[in-house]
Amino acid sequence: MAGCGGDLSALDPAGPFAESIARLWWAMLLGAIPLFALVVGLFLLTVLRPGFGRRLSAKGWIVAGGLALPLPVLTALLGYALFQGEYRLGRPGSEALRVEARARMGQWSFAYPDTPGAPVTVGVLHLPAGRLVEITVTSEDVIHSFWVPRLGGKIDAIPGHETRLRLLAEAPGTFGGVCAEYCGVSHTDMRFTVRAHEAGRYAAELAKAETGAE
Amino acid sequence: MSGRPASRPVFLPILAAFTIWAVGFLALYGLQATGCRLGWQDAELLPGVTHLRLALCLLLAGLAAAVVAVVLRLRRLPAGFARTVGLAVSLAAAASTLFSFSGVFWLSLC
């Protein structure tokens, strides 16, 4: 259970988009538990009580176990996952603060086009708490993946292409970020920190932010 | 010399429909990515219907028609293993085509 906490835990969400992912995870777990119990239970019954399986014909087992059991469960989970995905994706909107994330092997750098005078920060992403932020992600070399588990989902950083991800931190705080796509020997070092500041102090905090890696 | 009469491989009718499904999967992904890159999602043909969505829907309709054509063709085969299994697999492929790819009608495309 140690993986359920810490600043890289997707099960300890700090914003609505991460919360929607955590909800989906719990829904899938709750869907999997009764199915697992049922399958193991039926298996044990056929082992412990010989002849139990003959109550149903071979075709009956195939229809019940291969269609009737998984189809409704998987359809419901797929529908839920797709609706949650649509919610997280949203629509590019003017209400979101734009931030540009640029990946290269071993390093993330962040630019803030909507905040005049803000420096490019390396290894630290500054956000205003309580405000929707749209991150435009790209890469200078190979494919990376931008992921702040406590704030939202993953999005690939692809050379020559821009992808978008929405994040929202509900309260000020510090969160961990990683590259979630193996990108070479420097992959494990490609961590970054997200600092969510009080909205009123965001511009001032960003203005005095260091540009180098911390 | 008397050779055995040429016979159609048994696996063809069994594999045909899901081969169309697999080709369709690749084609839909390729069309979606290409359309996004070319900006087809911004060009609206009708309110809410973009060029990209129309292209994907037409491709899905073509795939569904191809799978249905396989089912109809299999129904004309003489009774036997290939027909029985081929029909069952093709009906599964038809259902899977509509189920798996129906997202082109309503999901965000880019």
Short mmCIF file of C-alpha atoms in Angstrom, two decimals, chain A residues 91-92 161 164, chain B residues 31-45 48-54 56 108-110:
data_model
loop_
_atom_site.label_atom_id
_atom_site.label_comp_id
_atom_site.label_asym_id
_atom_site.label_seq_id
_atom_site.Cartn_x
_atom_site.Cartn_y
_atom_site.Cartn_z
CA ARG A 91 -12.00 21.75 -25.33
CA PRO A 92 -9.18 24.22 -25.93
CA HIS A 161 4.11 17.81 -32.89
CA ARG A 164 -2.29 19.25 -25.08
CA LEU B 31 -6.86 8.70 -41.06
CA GLN B 32 -7.54 10.24 -37.64
CA ALA B 33 -3.90 11.17 -37.07
CA THR B 34 -3.45 12.47 -40.62
CA GLY B 35 -6.69 14.45 -40.46
CA CYS B 36 -5.70 16.03 -37.15
CA ARG B 37 -2.33 16.97 -38.60
CA LEU B 38 -3.93 18.54 -41.67
CA GLY B 39 -6.51 20.43 -39.62
CA TRP B 40 -9.59 18.63 -40.97
CA GLN B 41 -11.17 18.81 -37.53
CA ASP B 42 -11.51 22.59 -37.90
CA ALA B 43 -13.43 22.52 -41.18
CA GLU B 44 -17.15 22.10 -40.51
CA LEU B 45 -19.34 20.70 -43.24
CA GLY B 48 -20.96 19.87 -35.46
CA VAL B 49 -19.90 17.68 -38.41
CA THR B 50 -16.31 18.28 -39.43
CA HIS B 51 -14.57 16.96 -42.53
CA LEU B 52 -12.52 14.61 -40.35
CA ARG B 53 -15.55 13.13 -38.60
CA LEU B 54 -17.33 12.66 -41.91
CA LEU B 56 -13.98 8.60 -40.41
CA SER B 108 -13.20 14.10 -29.49
CA LEU B 109 -11.03 13.51 -32.53
CA CYS B 110 -7.87 15.54 -31.96
#
